[in-house]
Short mmCIF file of C-alpha atoms and ligand atoms in Angstrom, two decimals:
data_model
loop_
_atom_site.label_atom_id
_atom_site.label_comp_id
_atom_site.label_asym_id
_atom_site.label_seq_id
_atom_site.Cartn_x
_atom_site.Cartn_y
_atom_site.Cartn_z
CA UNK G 1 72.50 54.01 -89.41
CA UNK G 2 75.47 52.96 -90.88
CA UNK G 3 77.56 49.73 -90.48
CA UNK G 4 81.25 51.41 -90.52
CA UNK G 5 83.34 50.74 -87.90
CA UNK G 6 82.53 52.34 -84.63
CA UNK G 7 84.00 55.92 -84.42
CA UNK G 8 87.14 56.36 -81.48
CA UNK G 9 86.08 59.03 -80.51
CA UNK G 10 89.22 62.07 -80.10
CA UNK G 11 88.61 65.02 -77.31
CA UNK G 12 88.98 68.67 -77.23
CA UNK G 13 88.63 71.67 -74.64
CA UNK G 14 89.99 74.93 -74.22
CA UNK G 15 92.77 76.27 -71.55
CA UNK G 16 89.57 78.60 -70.19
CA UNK G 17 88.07 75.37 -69.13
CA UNK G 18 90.57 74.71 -66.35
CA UNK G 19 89.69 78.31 -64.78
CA UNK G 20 89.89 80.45 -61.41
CA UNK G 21 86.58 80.01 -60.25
CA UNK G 22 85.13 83.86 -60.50
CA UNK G 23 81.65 84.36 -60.90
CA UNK G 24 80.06 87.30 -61.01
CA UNK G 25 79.14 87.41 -57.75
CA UNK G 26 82.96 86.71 -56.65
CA UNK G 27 86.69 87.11 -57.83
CA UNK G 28 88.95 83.90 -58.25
CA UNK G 29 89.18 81.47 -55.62
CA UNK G 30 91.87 79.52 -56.82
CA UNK G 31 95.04 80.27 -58.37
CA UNK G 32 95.70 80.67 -61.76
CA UNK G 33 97.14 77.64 -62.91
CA UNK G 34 99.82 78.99 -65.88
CA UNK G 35 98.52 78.72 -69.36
CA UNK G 36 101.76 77.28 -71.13
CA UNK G 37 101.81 74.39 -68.04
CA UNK G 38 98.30 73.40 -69.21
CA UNK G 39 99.12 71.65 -72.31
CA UNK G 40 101.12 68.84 -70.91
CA UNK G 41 97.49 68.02 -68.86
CA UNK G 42 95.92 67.06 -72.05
CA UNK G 43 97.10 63.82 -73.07
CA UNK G 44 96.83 62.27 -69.22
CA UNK G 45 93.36 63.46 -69.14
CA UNK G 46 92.83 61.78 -72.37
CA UNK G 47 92.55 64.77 -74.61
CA UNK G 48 94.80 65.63 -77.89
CA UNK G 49 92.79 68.37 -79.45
CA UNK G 50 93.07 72.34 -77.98
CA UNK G 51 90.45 74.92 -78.63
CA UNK G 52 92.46 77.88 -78.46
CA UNK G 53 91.30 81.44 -78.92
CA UNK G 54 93.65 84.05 -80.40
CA UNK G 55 95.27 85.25 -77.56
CA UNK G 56 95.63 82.29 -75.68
CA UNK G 57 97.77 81.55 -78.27
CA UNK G 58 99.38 84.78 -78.49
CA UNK G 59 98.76 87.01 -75.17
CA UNK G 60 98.85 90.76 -75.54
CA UNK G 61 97.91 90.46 -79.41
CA UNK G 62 96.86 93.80 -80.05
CA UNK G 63 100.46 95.39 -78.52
CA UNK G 64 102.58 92.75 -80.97
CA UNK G 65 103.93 92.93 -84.63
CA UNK G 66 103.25 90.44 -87.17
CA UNK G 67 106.12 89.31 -86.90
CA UNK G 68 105.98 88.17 -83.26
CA UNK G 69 102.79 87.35 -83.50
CA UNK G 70 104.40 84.80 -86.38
CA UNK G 71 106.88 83.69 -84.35
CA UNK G 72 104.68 83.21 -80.62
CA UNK G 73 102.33 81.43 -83.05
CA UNK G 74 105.67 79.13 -83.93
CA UNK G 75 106.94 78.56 -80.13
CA UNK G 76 103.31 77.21 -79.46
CA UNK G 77 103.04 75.15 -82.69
CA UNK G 78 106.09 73.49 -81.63
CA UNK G 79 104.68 73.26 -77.71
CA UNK G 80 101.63 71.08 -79.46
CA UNK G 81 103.95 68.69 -81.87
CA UNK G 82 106.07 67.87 -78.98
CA UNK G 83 103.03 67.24 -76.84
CA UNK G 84 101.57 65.37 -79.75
CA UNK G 85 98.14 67.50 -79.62
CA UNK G 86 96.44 68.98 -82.61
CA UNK G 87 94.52 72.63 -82.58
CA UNK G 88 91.01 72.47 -83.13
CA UNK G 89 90.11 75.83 -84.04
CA UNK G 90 91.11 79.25 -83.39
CA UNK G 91 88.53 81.75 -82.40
CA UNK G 92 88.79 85.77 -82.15
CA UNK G 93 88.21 86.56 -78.40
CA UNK G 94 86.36 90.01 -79.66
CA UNK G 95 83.81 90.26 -76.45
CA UNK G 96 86.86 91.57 -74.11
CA UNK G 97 88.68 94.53 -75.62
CA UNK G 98 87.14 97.68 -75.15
CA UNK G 99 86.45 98.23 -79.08
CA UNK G 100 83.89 95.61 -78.90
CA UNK G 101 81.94 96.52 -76.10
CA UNK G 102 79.15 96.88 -78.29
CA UNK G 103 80.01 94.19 -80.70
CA UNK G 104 82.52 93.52 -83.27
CA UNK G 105 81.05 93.31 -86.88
CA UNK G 106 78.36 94.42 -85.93
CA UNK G 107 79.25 97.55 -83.84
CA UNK G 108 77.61 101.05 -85.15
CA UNK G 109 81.43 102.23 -85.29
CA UNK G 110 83.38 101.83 -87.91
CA UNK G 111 86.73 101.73 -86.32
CA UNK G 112 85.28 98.92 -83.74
CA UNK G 113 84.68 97.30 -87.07
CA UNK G 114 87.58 97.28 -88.21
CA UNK G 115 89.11 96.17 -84.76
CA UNK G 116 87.55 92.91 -85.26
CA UNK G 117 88.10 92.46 -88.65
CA UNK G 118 91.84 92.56 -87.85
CA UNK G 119 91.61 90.13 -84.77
CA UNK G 120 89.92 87.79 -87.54
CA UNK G 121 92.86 88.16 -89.66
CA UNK G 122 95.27 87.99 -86.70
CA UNK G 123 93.16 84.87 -85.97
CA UNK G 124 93.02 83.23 -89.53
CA UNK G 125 97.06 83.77 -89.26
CA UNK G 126 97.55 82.31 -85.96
CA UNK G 127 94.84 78.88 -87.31
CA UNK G 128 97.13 78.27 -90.10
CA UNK G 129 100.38 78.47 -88.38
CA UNK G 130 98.68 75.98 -85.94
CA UNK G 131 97.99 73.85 -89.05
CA UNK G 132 93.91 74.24 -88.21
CA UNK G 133 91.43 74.55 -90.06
CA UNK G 134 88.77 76.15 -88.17
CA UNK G 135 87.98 79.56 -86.98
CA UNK G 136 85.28 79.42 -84.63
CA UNK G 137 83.27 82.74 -84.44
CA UNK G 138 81.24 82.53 -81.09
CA UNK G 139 79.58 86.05 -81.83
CA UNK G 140 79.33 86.90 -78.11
CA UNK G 141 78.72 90.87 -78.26
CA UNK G 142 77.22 90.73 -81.79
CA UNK G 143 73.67 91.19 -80.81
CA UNK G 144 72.05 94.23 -78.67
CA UNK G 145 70.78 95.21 -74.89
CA UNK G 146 67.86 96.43 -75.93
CA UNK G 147 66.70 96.58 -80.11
CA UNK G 148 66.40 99.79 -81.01
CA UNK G 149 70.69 99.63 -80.52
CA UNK G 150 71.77 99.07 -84.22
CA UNK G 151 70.07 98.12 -87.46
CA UNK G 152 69.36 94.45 -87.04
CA UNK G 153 68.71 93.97 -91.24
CA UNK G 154 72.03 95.95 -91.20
CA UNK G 155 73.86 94.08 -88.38
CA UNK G 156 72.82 90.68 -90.87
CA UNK G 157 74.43 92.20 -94.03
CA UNK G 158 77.65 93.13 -91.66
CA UNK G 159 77.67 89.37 -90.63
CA UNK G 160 77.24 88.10 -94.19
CA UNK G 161 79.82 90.71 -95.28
CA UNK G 162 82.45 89.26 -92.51
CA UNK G 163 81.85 85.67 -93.19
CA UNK G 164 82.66 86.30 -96.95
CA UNK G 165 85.77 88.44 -96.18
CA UNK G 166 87.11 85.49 -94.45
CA UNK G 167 86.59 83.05 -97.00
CA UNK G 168 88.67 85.22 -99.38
CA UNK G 169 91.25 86.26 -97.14
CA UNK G 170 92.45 82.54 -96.72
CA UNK G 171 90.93 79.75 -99.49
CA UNK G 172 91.04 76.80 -97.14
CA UNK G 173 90.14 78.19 -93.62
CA UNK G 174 86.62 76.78 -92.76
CA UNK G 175 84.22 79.24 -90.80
CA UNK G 176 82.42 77.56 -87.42
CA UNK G 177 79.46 79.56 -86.34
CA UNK G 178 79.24 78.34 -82.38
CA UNK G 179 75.52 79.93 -82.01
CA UNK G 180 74.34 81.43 -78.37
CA UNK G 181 70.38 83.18 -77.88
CA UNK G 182 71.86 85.63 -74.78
CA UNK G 183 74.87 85.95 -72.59
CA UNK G 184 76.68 88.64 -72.73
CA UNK G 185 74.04 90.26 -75.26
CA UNK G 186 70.19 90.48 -74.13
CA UNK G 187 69.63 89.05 -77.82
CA UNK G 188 72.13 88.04 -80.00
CA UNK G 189 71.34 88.07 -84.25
CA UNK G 190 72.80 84.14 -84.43
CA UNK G 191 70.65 82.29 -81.46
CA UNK G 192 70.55 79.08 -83.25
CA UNK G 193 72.27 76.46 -85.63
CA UNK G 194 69.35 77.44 -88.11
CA UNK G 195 70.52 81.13 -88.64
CA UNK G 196 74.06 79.93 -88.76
CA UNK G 197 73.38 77.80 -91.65
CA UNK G 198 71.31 80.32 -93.12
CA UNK G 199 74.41 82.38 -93.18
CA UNK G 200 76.35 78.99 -94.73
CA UNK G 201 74.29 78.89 -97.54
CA UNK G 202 73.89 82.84 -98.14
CA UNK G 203 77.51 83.22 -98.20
CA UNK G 204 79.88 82.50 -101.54
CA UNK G 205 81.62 79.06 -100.17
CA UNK G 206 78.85 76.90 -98.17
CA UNK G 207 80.96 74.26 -98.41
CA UNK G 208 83.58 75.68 -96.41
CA UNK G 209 80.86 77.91 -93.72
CA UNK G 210 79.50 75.19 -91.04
CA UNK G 211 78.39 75.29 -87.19
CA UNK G 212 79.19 74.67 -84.03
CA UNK G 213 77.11 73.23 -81.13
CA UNK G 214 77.49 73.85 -77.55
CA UNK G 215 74.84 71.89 -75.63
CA UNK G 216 73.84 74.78 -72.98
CA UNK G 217 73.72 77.35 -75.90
CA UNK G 218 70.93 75.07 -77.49
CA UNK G 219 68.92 74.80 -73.92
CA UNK G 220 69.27 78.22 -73.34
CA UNK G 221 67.23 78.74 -77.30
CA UNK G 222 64.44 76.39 -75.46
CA UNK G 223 65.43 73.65 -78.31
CA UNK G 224 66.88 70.37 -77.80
CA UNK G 225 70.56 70.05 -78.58
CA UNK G 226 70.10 66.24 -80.24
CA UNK G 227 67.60 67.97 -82.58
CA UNK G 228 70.13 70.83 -83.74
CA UNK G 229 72.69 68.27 -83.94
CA UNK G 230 70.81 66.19 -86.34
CA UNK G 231 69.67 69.42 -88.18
CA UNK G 232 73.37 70.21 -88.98
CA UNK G 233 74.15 67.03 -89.31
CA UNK G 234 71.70 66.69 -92.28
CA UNK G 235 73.09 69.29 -93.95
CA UNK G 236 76.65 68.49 -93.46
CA UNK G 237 77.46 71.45 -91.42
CA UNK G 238 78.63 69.67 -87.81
CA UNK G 239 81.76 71.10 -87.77
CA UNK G 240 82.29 71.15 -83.66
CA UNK G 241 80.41 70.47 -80.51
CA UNK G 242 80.57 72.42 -77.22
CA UNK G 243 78.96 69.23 -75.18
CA UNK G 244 77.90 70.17 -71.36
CA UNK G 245 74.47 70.40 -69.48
CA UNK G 246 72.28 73.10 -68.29
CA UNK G 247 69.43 73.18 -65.86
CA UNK G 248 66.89 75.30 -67.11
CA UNK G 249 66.50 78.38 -68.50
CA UNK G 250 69.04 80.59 -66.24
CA UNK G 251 72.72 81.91 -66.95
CA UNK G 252 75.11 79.31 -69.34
CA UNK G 253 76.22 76.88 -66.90
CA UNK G 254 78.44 74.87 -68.46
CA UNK G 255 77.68 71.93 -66.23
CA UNK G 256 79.32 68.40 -66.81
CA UNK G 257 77.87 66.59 -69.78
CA UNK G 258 75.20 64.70 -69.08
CA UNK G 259 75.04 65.93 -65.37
CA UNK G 260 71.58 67.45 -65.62
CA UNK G 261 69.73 65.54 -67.99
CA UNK G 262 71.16 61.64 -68.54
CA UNK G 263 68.64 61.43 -71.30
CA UNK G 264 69.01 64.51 -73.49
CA UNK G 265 72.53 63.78 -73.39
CA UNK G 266 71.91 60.13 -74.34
CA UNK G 267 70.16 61.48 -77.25
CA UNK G 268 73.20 63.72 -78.26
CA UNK G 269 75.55 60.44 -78.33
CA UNK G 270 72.85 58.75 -80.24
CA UNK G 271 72.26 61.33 -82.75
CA UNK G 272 76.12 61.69 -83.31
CA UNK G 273 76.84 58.14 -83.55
CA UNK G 274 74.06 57.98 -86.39
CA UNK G 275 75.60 60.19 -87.93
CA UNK G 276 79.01 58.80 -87.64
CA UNK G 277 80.24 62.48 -86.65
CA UNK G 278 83.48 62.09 -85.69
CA UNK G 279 84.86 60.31 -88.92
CA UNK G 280 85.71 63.17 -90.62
CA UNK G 281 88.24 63.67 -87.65
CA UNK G 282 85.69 66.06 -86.17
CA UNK G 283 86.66 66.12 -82.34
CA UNK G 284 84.08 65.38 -79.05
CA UNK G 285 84.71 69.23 -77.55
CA UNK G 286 83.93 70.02 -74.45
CA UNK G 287 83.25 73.28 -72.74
CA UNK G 288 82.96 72.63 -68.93
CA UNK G 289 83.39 74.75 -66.12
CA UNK G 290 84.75 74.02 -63.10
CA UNK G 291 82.52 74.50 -60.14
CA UNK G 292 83.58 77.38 -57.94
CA UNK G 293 83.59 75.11 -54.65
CA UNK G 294 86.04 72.84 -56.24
CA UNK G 295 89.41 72.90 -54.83
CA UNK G 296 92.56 72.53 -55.53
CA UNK G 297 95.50 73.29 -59.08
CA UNK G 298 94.64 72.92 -61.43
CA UNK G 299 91.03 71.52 -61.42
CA UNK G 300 90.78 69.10 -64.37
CA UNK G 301 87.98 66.42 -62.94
CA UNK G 302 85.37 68.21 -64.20
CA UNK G 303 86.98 67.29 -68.27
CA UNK G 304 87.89 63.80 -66.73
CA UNK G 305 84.44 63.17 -65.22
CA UNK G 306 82.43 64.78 -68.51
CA UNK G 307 84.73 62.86 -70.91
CA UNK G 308 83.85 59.54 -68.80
CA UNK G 309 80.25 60.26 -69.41
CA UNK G 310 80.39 60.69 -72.43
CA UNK G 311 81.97 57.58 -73.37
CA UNK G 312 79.60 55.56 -71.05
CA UNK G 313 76.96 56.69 -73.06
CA UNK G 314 78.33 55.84 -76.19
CA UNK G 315 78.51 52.48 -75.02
CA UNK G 316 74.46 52.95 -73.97
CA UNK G 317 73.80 54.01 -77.57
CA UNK G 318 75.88 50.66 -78.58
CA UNK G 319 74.07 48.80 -76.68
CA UNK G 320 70.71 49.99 -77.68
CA UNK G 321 68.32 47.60 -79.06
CA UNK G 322 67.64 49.00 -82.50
CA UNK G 323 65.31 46.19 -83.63
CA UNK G 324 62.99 47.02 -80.19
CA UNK G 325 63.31 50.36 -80.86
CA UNK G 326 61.90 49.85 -84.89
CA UNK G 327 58.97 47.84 -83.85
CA UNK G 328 58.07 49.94 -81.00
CA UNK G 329 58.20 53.01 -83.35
CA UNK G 330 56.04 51.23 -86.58
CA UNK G 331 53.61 49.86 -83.58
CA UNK G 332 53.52 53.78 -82.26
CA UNK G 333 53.94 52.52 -78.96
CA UNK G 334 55.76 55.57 -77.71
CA UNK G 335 55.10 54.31 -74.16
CA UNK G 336 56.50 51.31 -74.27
CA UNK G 337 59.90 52.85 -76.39
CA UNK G 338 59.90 55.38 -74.04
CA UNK G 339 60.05 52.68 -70.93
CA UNK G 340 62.55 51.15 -72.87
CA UNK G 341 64.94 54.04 -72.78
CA UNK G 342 64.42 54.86 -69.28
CA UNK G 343 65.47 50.94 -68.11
CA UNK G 344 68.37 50.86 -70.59
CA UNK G 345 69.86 53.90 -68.95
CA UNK G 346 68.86 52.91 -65.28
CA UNK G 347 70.69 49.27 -66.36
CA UNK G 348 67.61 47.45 -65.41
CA UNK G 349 66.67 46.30 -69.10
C1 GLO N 401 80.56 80.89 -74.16
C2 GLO N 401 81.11 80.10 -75.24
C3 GLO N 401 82.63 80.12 -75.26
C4 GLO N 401 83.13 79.69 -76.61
C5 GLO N 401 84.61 79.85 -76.74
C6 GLO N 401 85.10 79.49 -78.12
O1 GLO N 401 79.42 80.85 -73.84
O2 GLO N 401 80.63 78.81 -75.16
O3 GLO N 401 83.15 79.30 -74.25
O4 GLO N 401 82.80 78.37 -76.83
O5 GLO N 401 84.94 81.15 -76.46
O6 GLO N 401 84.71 80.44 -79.02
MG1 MG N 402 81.20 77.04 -76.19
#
């Protein structure tokens, strides 16, 4: 614990997160709400940060020259100041274009290869026009359908390889692994926070190589998302979280935060306000989808509602009686701490 100030807390999500509805059992069911109108959303919903990935910043990247690349990078830089939001991160969308069908750095082909390698640097370009510091790799496709695909001691040494080349190619741009076990892959070669900061401390600049955490993605491992929180935490890797819910082990949800399971989520708040995450200016990111039945444009009360949760239970983990909770744990009593959790959430205690 420590006895700083409490942490106001700053919010981020992504213009995916206000989405159509498809599923891949239907097409969209609402309309497209237009991308540029988004931003002027953010600051009602009580939001200033935007996840962005490449080509939401610049659409039709791969058709453009660096120089308009350059300059749509500009006309949305200035889109943010006027706004008054910041960009979290910028993150290569490499699991759509048909070169990375079977993976980016990790593809058998060396031209796919090198398709990703330059939607990195496209990205890395676009991050510090936007003034960020992050690049989020979420390394959707880099994993296989069925393992005798690729070389997985190879596809490692590609991954190592790619997270170096970025820390040369720009000295200050950080590198945020967002881990995922499945989804699109049947197995993907980063599944967990552990592997990602096994790749921090394997490559030439730790310092500047941490993670990302998205709730669901942790579920979906069969580990508890408080407990890979703390585990980056303790290494001072908790560069971003992805906070949602997920019930069970099925397809990533993206549910509201907290929606499924109060408690785990409790336990997120709690292990993030011990840690004073968010003092560093790390942001509260949220990756929510909107349910398909919702209607309505655009559908934003999915952000509102999860944002609300969220800051409900940080007033739960305020509120928490500490000194209970130390005896209870040096008397063992797990029942009785356990009792005690369940009535401070229900409001009872
Ligand atoms: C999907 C991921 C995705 C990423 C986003 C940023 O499962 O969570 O939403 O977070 O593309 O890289
Ligand atoms: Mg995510």
């Amino acid at each position: 614990m420590n006895n700083e100030s409490p942490v106001d807390y700053r919010f981020s999500f992504g213009p995916w997160n206000i989405s159509e509805g498809a599923d891949p059992f239907g097409p969209e069911i609402r309309e497209a709400y237009p991308h540029e109108k988004k931003f002027v959303l953010y600051k009602k919903l009580g939001f200033n940060g935007v996840q962005f990935h490449d080509d939401d910043v610049v659409p039709g990247i791969d058709d453009l020259t660096p120089a308009q690349v350059e300059q749509q990078t500009a006309a949305v830089k200035k889109i943010l100041d006027d706004e008054g939001l910041l960009a979290e991160f910028v993150a290569p969308r490499l699991w759509f274009a048909p070169q990375t069908v079977d993976g980016g750095y990790t593809s058998n082909s060396a031209t796919d290869r090198e398709y990703a390698w330059k939607r990195t640097q496209q990205s890395i370009d676009i991050a510090r026009g936007l003034n960020s510091k992050g690049l989020v790799l979420w390394l959707a496709r880099e994993g296989t359908y069925i393992r005798e695909a690729k070389n997985a001691r190879e596809a490692y040494d590609r991954l190592l390889e790619t997270v170096n080349r970025i820390l040369d190619y720009d000295s200050e741009i950080e590198v945020w692994i967002e881990p995922k076990p499945n989804e699109p892959t049947d197995q993907a070669y980063v599944p967990t926070i552990g592997h990602a900061i096994a790749l921090s401390y394997a490559s030439k600049c730790p310092d500047r190589v941490k993670g990302l955490i998205e709730s669901a993605h942790a579920m979906l491992a069969g580990l508890d998302a408080s407990d890979e929180m703390a585990f980056a935490l303790a290494h001072g890797k908790l560069a971003s979280v992805h906070l949602n819910d997920q019930n069970g082990l099925k397809y990533d949800q993206d549910k509201n935060f907290g929606s499924t399971n109060l408690r785990a989520a409790f336990n997120q708040v709690r292990v993030l306000e011990e840690n004073g995450y968010g003092r560093n200016g790390e942001f509260i990111g949220l990756d929510v989808k909107a349910m398909r039945t919702q209607a309505g444009v655009p559908v934003t009360a999915h952000l509102e509602n999860s944002r609300r949760i969220f800051l409900h239970l940080v007033e739960k983990v305020r509120t928490w009686d500490r000194n209970r909770e130390s005896e209870l744990r040096a008397a063992r009593d797990y029942e009785a701490l356990e009792l005690a959790v369940m009535e401070h959430l229900l409001g009872v205690a």
